[in-house]
Coordinates of C-alpha atoms in Angstrom, one line a residue:
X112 CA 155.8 117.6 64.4
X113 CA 152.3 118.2 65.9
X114 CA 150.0 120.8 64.3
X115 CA 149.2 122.7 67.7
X116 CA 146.0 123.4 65.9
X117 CA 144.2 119.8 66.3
X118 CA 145.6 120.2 69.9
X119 CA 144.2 123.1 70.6
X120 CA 141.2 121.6 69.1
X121 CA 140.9 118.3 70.8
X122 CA 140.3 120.9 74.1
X123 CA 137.1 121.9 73.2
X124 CA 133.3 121.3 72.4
X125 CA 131.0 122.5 69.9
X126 CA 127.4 122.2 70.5
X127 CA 124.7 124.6 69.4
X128 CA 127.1 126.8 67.9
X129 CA 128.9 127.2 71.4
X130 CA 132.3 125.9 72.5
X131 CA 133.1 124.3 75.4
X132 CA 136.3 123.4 77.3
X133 CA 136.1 119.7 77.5
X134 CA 138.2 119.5 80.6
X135 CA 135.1 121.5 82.4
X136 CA 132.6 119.1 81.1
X137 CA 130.8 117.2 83.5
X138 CA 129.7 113.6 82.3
X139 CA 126.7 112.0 84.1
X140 CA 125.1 108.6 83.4
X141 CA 121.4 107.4 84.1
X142 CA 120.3 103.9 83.5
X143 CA 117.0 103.1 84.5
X144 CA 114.1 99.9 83.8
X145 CA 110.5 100.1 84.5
X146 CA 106.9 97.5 84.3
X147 CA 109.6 94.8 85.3
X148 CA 106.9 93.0 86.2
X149 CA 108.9 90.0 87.9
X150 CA 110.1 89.0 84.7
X151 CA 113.2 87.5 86.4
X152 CA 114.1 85.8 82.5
X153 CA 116.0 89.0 81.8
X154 CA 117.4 89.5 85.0
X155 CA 120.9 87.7 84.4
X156 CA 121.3 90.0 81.4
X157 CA 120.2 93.3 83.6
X158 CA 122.6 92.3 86.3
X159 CA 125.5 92.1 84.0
X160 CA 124.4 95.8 82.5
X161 CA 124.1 97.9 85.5
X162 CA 126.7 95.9 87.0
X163 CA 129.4 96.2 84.7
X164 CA 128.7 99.5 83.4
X165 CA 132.0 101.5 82.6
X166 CA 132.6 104.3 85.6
X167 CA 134.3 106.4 83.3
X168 CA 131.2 108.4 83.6
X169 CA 129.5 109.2 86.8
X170 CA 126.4 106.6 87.2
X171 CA 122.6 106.6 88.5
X172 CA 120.7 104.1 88.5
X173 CA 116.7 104.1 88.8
X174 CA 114.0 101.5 88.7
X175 CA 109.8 103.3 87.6
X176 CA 107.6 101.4 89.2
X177 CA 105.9 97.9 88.6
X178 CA 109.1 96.1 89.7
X179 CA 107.0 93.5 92.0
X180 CA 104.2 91.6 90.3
X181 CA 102.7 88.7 92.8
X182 CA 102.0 86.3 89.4
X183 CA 105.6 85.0 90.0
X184 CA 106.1 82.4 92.5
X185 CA 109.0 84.0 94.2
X186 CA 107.8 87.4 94.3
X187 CA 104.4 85.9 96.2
X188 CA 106.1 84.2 98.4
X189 CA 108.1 86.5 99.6
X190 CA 105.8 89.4 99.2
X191 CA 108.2 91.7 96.8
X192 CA 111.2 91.2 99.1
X193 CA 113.3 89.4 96.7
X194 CA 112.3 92.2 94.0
X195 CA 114.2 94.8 96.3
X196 CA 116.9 92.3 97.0
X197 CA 117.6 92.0 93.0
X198 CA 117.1 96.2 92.7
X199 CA 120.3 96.3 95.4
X200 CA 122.0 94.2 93.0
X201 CA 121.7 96.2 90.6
X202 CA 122.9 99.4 93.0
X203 CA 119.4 101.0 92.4
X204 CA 119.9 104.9 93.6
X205 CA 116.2 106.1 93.1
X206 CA 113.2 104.0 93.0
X207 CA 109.3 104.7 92.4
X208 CA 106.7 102.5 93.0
X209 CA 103.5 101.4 90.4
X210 CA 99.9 100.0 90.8
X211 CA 101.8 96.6 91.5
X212 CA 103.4 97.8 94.3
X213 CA 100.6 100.3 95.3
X214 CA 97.6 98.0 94.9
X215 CA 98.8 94.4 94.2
X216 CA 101.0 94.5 98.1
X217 CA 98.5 94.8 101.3
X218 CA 99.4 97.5 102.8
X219 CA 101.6 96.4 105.5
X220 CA 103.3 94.3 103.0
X221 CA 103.6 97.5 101.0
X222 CA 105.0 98.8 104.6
X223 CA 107.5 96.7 105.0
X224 CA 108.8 95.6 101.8
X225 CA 111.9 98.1 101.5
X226 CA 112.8 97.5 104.9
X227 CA 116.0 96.2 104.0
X228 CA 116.0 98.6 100.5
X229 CA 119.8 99.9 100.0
X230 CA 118.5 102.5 97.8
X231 CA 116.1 105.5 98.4
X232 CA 112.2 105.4 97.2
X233 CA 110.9 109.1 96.1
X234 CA 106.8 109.2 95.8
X235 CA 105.1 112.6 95.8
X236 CA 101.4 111.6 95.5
X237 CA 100.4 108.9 98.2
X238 CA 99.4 109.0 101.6
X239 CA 97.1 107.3 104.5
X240 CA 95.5 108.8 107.4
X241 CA 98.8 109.7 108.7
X242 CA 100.1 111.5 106.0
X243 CA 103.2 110.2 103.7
X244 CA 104.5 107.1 104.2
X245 CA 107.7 106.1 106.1
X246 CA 109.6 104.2 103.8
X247 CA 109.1 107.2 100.3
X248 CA 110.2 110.9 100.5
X249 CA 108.4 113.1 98.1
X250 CA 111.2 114.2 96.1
X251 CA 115.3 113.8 96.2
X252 CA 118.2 116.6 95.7
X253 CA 120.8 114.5 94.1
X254 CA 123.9 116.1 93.7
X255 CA 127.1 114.8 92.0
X256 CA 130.7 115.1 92.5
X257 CA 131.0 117.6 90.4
X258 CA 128.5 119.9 92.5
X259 CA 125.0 119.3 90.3
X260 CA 122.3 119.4 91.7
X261 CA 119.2 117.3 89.7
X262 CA 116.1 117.2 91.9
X263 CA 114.5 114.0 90.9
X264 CA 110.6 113.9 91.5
X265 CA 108.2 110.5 91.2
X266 CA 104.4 109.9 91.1
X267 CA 102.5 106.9 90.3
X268 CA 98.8 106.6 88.2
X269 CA 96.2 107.6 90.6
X270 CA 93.6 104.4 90.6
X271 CA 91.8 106.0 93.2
X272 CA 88.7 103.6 93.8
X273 CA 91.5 100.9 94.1
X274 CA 94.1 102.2 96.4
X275 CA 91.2 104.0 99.0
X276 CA 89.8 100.3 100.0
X277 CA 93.2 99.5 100.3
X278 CA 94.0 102.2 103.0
X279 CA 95.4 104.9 100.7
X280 CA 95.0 107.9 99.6
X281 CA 96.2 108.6 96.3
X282 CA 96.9 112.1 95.3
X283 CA 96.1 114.1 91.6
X284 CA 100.1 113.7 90.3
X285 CA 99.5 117.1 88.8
X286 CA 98.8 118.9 91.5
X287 CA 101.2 117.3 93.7
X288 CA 104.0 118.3 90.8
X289 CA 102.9 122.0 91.3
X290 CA 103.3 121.7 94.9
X291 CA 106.9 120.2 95.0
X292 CA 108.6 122.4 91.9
X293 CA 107.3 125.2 94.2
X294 CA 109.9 124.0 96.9
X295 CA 112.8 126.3 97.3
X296 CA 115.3 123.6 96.7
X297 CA 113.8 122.0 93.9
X298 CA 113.5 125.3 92.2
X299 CA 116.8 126.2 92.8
X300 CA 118.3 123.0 91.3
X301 CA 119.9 122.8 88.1
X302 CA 118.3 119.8 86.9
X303 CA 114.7 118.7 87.6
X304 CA 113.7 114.9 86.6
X305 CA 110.3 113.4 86.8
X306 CA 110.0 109.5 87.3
X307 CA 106.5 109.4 86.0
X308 CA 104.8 106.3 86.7
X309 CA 102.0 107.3 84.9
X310 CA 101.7 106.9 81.2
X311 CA 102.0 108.7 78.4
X312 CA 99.3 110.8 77.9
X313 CA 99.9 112.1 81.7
X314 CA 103.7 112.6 80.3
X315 CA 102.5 114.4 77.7
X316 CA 100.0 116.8 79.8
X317 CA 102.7 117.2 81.8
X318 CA 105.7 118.6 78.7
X319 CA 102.7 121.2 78.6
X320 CA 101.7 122.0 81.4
X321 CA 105.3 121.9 83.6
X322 CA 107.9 123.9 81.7
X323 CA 110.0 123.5 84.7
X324 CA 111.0 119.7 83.9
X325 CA 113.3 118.7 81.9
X326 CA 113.7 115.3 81.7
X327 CA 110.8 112.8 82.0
X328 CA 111.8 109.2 82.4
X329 CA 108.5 107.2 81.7
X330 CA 106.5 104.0 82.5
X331 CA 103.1 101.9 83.4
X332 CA 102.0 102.3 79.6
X333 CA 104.9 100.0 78.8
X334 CA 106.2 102.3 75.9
X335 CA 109.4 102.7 74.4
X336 CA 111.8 105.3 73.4
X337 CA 114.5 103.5 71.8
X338 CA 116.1 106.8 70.8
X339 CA 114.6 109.1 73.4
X340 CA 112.0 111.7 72.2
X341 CA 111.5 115.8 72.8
X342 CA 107.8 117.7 73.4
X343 CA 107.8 121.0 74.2
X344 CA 110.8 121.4 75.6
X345 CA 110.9 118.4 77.7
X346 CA 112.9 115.1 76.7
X347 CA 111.5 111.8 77.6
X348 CA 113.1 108.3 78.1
X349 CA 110.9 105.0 78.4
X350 CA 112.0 101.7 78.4
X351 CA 109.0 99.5 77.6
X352 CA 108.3 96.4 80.1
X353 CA 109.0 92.9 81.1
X354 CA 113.1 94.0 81.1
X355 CA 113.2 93.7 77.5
X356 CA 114.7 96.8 77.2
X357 CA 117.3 98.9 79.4
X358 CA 117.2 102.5 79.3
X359 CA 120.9 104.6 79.2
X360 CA 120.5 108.2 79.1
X361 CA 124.3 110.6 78.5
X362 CA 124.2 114.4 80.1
X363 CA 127.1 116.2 79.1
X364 CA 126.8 119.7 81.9
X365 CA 129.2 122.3 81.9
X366 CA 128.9 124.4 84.6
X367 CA 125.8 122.5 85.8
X368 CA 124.0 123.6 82.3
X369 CA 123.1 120.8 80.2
X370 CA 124.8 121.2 76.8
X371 CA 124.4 117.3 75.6
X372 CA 122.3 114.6 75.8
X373 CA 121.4 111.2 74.1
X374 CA 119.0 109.3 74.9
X375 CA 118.7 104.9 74.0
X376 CA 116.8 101.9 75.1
X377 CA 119.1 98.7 74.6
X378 CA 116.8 95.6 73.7
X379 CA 118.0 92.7 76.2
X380 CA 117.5 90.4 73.7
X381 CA 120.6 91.3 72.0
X382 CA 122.7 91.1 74.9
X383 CA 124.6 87.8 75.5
X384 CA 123.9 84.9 77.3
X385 CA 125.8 83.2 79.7
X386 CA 126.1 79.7 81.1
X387 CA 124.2 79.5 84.0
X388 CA 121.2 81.8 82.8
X389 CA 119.3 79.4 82.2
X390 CA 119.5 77.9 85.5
X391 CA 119.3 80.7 87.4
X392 CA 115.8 81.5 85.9
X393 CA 114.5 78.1 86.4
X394 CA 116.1 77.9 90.0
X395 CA 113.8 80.9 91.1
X396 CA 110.9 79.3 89.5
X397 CA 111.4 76.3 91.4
X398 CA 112.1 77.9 94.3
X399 CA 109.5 79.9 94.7
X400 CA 106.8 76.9 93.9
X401 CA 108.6 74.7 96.4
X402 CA 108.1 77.2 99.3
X403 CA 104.7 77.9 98.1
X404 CA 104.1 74.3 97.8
X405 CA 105.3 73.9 101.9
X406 CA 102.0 74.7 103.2
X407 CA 99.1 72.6 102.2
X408 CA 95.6 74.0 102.1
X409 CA 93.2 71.0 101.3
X410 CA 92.8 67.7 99.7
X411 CA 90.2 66.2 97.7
X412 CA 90.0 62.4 97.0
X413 CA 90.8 63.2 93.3
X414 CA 91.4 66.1 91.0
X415 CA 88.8 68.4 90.3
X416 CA 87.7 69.5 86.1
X417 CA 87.7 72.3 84.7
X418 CA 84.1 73.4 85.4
X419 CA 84.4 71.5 89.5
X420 CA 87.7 74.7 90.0
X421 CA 85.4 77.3 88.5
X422 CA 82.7 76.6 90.5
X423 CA 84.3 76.3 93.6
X424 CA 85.9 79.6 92.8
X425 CA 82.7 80.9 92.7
X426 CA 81.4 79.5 95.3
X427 CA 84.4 81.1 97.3
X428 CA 83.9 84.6 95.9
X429 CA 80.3 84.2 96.7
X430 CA 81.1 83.3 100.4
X431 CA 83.8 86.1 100.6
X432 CA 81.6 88.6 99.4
X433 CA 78.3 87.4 101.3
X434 CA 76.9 87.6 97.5
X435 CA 73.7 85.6 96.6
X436 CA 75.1 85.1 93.3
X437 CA 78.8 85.3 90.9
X438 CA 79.9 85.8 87.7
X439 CA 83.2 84.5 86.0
X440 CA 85.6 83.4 82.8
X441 CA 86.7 80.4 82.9
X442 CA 90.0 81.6 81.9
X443 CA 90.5 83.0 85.2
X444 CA 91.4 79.2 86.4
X445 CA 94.3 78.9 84.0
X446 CA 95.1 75.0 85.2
X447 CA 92.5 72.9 87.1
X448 CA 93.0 72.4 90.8
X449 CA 94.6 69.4 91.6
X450 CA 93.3 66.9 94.5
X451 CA 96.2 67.9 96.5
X452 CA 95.6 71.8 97.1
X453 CA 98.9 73.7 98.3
X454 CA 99.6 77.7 98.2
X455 CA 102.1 77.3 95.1
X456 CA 98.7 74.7 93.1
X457 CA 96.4 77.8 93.7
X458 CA 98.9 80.4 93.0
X459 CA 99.5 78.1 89.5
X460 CA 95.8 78.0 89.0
X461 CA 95.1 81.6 89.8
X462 CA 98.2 83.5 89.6
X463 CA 96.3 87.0 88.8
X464 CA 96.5 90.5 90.7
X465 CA 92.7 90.3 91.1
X466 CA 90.4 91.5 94.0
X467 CA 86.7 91.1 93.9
X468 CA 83.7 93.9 93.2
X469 CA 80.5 93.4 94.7
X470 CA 77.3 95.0 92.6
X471 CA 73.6 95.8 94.2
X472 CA 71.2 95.0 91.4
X473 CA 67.5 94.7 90.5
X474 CA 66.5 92.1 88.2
X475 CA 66.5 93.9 85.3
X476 CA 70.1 95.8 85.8
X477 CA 71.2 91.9 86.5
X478 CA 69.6 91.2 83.1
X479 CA 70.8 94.3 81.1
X480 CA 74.3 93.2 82.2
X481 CA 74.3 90.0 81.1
X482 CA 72.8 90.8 77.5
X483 CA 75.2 92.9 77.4
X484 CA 78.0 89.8 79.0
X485 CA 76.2 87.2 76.7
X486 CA 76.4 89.4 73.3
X487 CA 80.2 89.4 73.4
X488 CA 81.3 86.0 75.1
X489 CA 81.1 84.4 71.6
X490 CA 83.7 87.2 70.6
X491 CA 85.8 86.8 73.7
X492 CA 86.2 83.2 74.3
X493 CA 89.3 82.8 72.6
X494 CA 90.8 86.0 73.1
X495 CA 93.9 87.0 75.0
X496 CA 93.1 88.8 77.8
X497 CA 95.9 91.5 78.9
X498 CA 96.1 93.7 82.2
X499 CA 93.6 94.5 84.5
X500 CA 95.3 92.0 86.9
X501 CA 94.9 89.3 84.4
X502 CA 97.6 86.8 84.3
X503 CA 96.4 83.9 82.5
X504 CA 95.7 82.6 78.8
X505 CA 92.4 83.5 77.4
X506 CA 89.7 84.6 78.5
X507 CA 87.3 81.2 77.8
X508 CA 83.7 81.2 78.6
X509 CA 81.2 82.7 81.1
X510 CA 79.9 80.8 83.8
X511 CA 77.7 81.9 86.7
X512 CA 76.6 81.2 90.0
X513 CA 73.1 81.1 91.8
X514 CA 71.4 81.9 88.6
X515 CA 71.3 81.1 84.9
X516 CA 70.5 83.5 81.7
X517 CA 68.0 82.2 79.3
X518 CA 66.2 83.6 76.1
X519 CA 66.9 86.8 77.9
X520 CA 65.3 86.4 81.3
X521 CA 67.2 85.9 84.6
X522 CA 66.7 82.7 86.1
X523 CA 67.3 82.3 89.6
X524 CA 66.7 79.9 92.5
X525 CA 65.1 78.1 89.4
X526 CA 62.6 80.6 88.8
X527 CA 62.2 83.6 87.1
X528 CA 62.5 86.7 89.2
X529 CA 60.7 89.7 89.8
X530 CA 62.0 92.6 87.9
X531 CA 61.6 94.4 91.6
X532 CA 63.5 91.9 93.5
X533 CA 67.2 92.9 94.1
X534 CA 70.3 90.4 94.2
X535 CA 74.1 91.0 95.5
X536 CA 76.4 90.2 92.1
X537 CA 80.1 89.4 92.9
X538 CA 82.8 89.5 90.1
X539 CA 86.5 89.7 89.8
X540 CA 87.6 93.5 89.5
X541 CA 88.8 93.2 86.4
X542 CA 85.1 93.2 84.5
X543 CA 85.1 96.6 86.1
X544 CA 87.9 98.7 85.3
X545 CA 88.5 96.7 81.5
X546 CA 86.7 98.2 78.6
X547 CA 84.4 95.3 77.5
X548 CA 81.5 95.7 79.7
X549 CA 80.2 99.1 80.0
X550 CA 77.2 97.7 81.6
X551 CA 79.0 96.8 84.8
X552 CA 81.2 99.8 84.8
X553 CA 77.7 101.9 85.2
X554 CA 77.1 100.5 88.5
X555 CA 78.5 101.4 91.4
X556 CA 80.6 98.8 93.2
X557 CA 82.4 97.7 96.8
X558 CA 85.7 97.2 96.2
X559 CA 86.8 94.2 97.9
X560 CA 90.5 94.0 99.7
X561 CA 92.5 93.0 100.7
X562 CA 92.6 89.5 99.8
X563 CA 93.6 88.1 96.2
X564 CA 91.2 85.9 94.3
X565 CA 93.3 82.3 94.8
X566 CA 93.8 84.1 99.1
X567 CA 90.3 84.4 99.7
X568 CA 89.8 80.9 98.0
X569 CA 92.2 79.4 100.0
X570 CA 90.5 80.8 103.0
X571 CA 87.5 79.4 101.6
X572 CA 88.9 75.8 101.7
X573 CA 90.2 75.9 104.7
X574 CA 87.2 76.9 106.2
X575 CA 85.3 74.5 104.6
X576 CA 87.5 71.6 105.5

């Protein structure tokens, strides 16, 4: 005989000291990723997840930002498109963009790579001299079968010197949040979700500052959540980088109210593999470096050193920039160029998201800067070098270009200069915006775009052949 008590109680849902009838109790789903980076290793993995996630549950499914990054071969040559053609694999819903999409794509590139998106791109805080771009809409009223509506809202870290020379605008996030949970619709919906593309501390500023969200769902400072966390009323999800972890987030609504959720990043690395993983990864590898290696740029009668590719690097950035004189790592050329110079041996050599800064100097702020490049390259030479663009090794020595440093004093055009004399300094961007050389981040600089370090090279060789 049943005990119509456990029946009666198998109904019902206790939470917070309230109950709950279980048969009104909407169940929703969210998986997300973010900083994928191109790190297509863990995509077979990542496919199988969102793919063959139960539907007992209703499912959304969102990608952060920093999906496309140009150092893989595939994702250069096809300019992020087979990044958005792996998101609809995954049946994306909601997608944000990063930096790498914002600044590492050319603008039309950035214009036309989610032509053929099957899922929608929400970005409240970017815009050109025409206002908000085509292909994002500043927010999205989701609403599920039940009749929930979750307003999801997305902004991306404002690097404003970088994306202005680039032919954006970018936008305070802050403000722009203010502006859209003012919206009618956004207020009135019953959940409010911020895809934050903007790193921690922002996410934090924001628990405090914007009462009105209540779920953030984080990125670009690659940290992780593995069990979700709560700040001032606000619970957060992050999912760290590279696809090494997958985020699932549970809401349990009854009667559109939360009244449940749990929050867990699952590390890909426990997952199982397959046969044919393997392959797969080293198939898009390949691929991408054989249609890069299509189109030849130049050839020399044999291969070039170490020092030969980092001073013809130089020598590029130094014609690019219309610089009398450049200053580089040679870790930025992470394999010598080979005689045989294609698009996929330069992307190999020089696979970073790096643009060039051009500085106006006197003698003495030349020299200033490079006591203050010299005191540290002992310290840095065998350091890995993370971010900023940089997508090699170490960062190995310092070389320069049109002038030496010795015993202090700038040598240049084999003499020493005038301390009133001015000279044009190129460098990559990253000795600008990275922490190490506060010297250079004094000055100001021209932002060059929107050419790549190994693209403007390669339109160095081909001019000069």
């Amino acid at each position: 005989m049943v005990d119509n008590r456990f029946v009666k109680a198998l109904k019902y849902h206790y939470c917070d000291g309230k109950c709950y009838n279980i048969a009104m109790i909407e169940k929703l789903t969210i998986l997300h990723l973010n900083d994928w980076h191109s790190h297509f290793e863990n995509y077979p993995k990542i496919k199988r997840f969102f793919q063959e996630y139960p539907e007992t549950n209703e499912v959304i499914r969102l990608d952060i930002g920093d999906n496309i990054d140009r150092w893989h071969p595939m994702t250069d040559i096809s300019k992020g498109k087979c990044n958005v053609q792996f998101l609809n694999e995954l049946k994306i819903d909601l997608a944000t963009i990063g930096n790498n999409e914002g600044i590492g794509l050319a603008k039309h590139w950035l214009n036309e790579v989610y032509q053929e998106a099957d899922f929608d791109v929400i970005l409240g805080n970017l815009e050109d001299d025409n206002g908000r771009p085509a292909w994002a809409e500043p927010y999205k009223i989701y609403e599920t079968k039940a009749g929930t509506k979750i307003a999801f809202l997305a902004y991306t870290f404002p690097y404003y010197l970088t994306y202005k020379p680039g032919g954006w605008k970018v936008l305070d996030p802050l403000e722009c949040l203010k502006r859209d949970l003012a919206v009618k619709e956004v207020q009135e919906a019953d959940f409010r979700i911020l895809l934050s593309h903007l790193g921690l501390p922002w996410d934090k500023k924001i628990t405090a500052l914007c009462p009105e969200i209540d779920l953030i769902i984080g990125a670009h400072t690659h940290h992780i959540f593995e069990d979700g966390a709560y700040l001032n009323g606000t619970y957060m999800a992050a999912a760290g980088k590279y696809g090494q972890f997958v985020g699932e987030i549970n809401l349990s609504l009854d009667n559109h109210e939360m009244i449940d959720i749990t929050i867990h990043a699952h590390e890909t690395s426990h997952m199982a593999s397959k046969p044919g993983d393997k392959e797969w990864i080293e198939k898009i590898v390949s691929g991408g470096r054989k249609l890069l290696g299509q189109e030849m740029v130049m050839q020399f009668d044999e291969d070039l050193s170490l020092d030969e590719s980092c001073r013809l690097v130089m020598d590029a950035m130094k014609d690019y920039a219309k610089a009398d004189i450049a200053m580089i790592n040679s870790g930025l050329v992470v394999e010598p160029f080979t005689k045989d110079i294609t698009k996929d041996t330069l992307h190999h050599s020089l696979p970073h998201q790096m643009r060039l800064a051009r500085l106006e100097l006197t003698t003495q702020e030349l020299a200033e800067i490079c006591q203050d490049v010299y005191s540290q390259a002992e310290l840095l030479a065998r350091q890995q070098i993370r971010g900023m663009g940089f997508r090699g090794k170490e960062f190995g020595t310092v070389l320069t270009s049109g002038f030496a440093y010795k015993n202090g004093k700038i040598v240049y055009n084999e003499k020493v200069t005038n301390e009133k004399e001015t000279v044009s300094l190129v460098l990559v961007d990253q000795y600008y915006f990275a922490r190490y050389f506060e010297s250079i981040k004094s000055h100001q600089a021209e932002l060059l775009f929107p050419e790549l370090l190994r693209e403007l090279v390669e339109g160095y060789l081909r001019h000069k052949e």
